[in-house]
Amino acid sequence: MILDGKAVSQKILEQVRKRVEAENIKAHLVVILVGEDSASKIYVKNKKIAAEKVGIKSTVIELPDSTTESELLDKIDKLNKDQDVTGILVQLPLPEHIDKNKIVQAISPKKDVDGFTPENVGKLAIGLEPYFYPATPQGIIMLLDEYKIPLEGADAVVIGRSNIVGRPIAQMLLRRNATVTIAHSYTKDLESKIKTADIVVSAVGKKVVRCKMVNRNSVIVDVGIFRGSNGKLTGDVDFDLVSPSVKYITPVPGGVGPMTIASLMYNASKVYH
Ligand code: GUN
């Protein structure tokens, strides 16, 4: 069965829209895009469209590739102090001359709608409530919950250990009492680990999950999105071969992608002062 991220994301966006309206929430999301990364431009555009849909004010600040680290830090400092701004998102990747970690650490944790700052990541890791959970992992959990997929006691294999997806989804699954294995490029015998997993979350950016690895009861969450050799968008999972052999699977596109946007809007609707 397909985990229909597109349909579930619409439902969540509608819930957010209703709450923003009913509670008269005055949220303002500022998205900063540095440089000319074409995928980032599309992501940022989609975030703006979604914000408009749910009644959240959004501003996109486009800065040239030549922007210096200190100029960007100044910008963030101003936005941190601006009472009208309730959410700040710096689209990644940044140009190479800018230290991503310095930038992320400069964002106020109460405006960190990505949940990437050390305070929010640290709170997640030690079992406290962060101001924001990272959008993609939170979207994945929302999707699994919508289909009532049990997490408690489930054997979950997370492939990839990025700060954006791998590490935080592992933490969130652990919080829900799953038994979590984090696999990465040094992992031995990935195939046998996937074979016995109840839930597989793949966030690598290349084809890593193939038909013979999975089992009939697996739930497969494909976070990867890239252009295959035929020019079509594809994910980490060999969908055509794997989908008939598993219980649930997310399509690419139309799975995790739209859930990330809906989850981000959920975050952007939370206002801390
Ligand atoms: N680039 C890819 N995914 C993300 C994300 O979730 N947040 C930000 N800021 N940049 C990204």
PDB file of C-alpha atoms and ligand atoms in Angstrom, residues 32 40 43 47 89-93 114 116 134-137 164-165 260 264, ligand 1:
ATOM      1  CA  ILE A  32      16.680  33.129   3.321  1.00  0.00           C
ATOM      2  CA  SER A  40      16.686  25.120  -3.406  1.00  0.00           C
ATOM      3  CA  TYR A  43      11.867  24.195  -2.448  1.00  0.00           C
ATOM      4  CA  LYS A  47       7.344  26.817   0.992  1.00  0.00           C
ATOM      5  CA  LEU A  89      14.672  29.407   7.835  1.00  0.00           C
ATOM      6  CA  VAL A  90      18.004  29.488   6.027  1.00  0.00           C
ATOM      7  CA  GLN A  91      17.733  27.194   3.038  1.00  0.00           C
ATOM      8  CA  LEU A  92      20.593  24.682   2.784  1.00  0.00           C
ATOM      9  CA  PRO A  93      23.008  24.065   1.169  1.00  0.00           C
ATOM     10  CA  ASP A 114      13.777  23.869  11.040  1.00  0.00           C
ATOM     11  CA  PHE A 116      18.361  22.684  13.585  1.00  0.00           C
ATOM     12  CA  PRO A 134      12.866  19.167  12.304  1.00  0.00           C
ATOM     13  CA  ALA A 135      10.374  19.305   9.451  1.00  0.00           C
ATOM     14  CA  THR A 136      11.196  16.171   7.476  1.00  0.00           C
ATOM     15  CA  PRO A 137      11.378  13.762  10.448  1.00  0.00           C
ATOM     16  CA  ILE A 164      18.548  17.202   8.520  1.00  0.00           C
ATOM     17  CA  VAL A 165      17.019  13.718   8.428  1.00  0.00           C
ATOM     18  CA  THR A 260       7.990  18.029   4.827  1.00  0.00           C
ATOM     19  CA  LEU A 264       7.145  22.993   8.181  1.00  0.00           C
TER      20      LEU A 264
HETATM   21  N1  GUN B   1      17.662  21.704   2.452  1.00  0.00           N
HETATM   22  C1  GUN B   1      17.164  20.456   2.299  1.00  0.00           C
HETATM   23  N2  GUN B   1      16.276  20.187   3.282  1.00  0.00           N
HETATM   24  C2  GUN B   1      16.214  21.275   4.063  1.00  0.00           C
HETATM   25  C3  GUN B   1      15.469  21.602   5.229  1.00  0.00           C
HETATM   26  O1  GUN B   1      14.693  20.815   5.771  1.00  0.00           O
HETATM   27  N3  GUN B   1      15.680  22.845   5.729  1.00  0.00           N
HETATM   28  C4  GUN B   1      16.551  23.715   5.182  1.00  0.00           C
HETATM   29  N4  GUN B   1      16.698  24.898   5.753  1.00  0.00           N
HETATM   30  N5  GUN B   1      17.253  23.452   4.101  1.00  0.00           N
HETATM   31  C5  GUN B   1      17.093  22.230   3.541  1.00  0.00           C
END
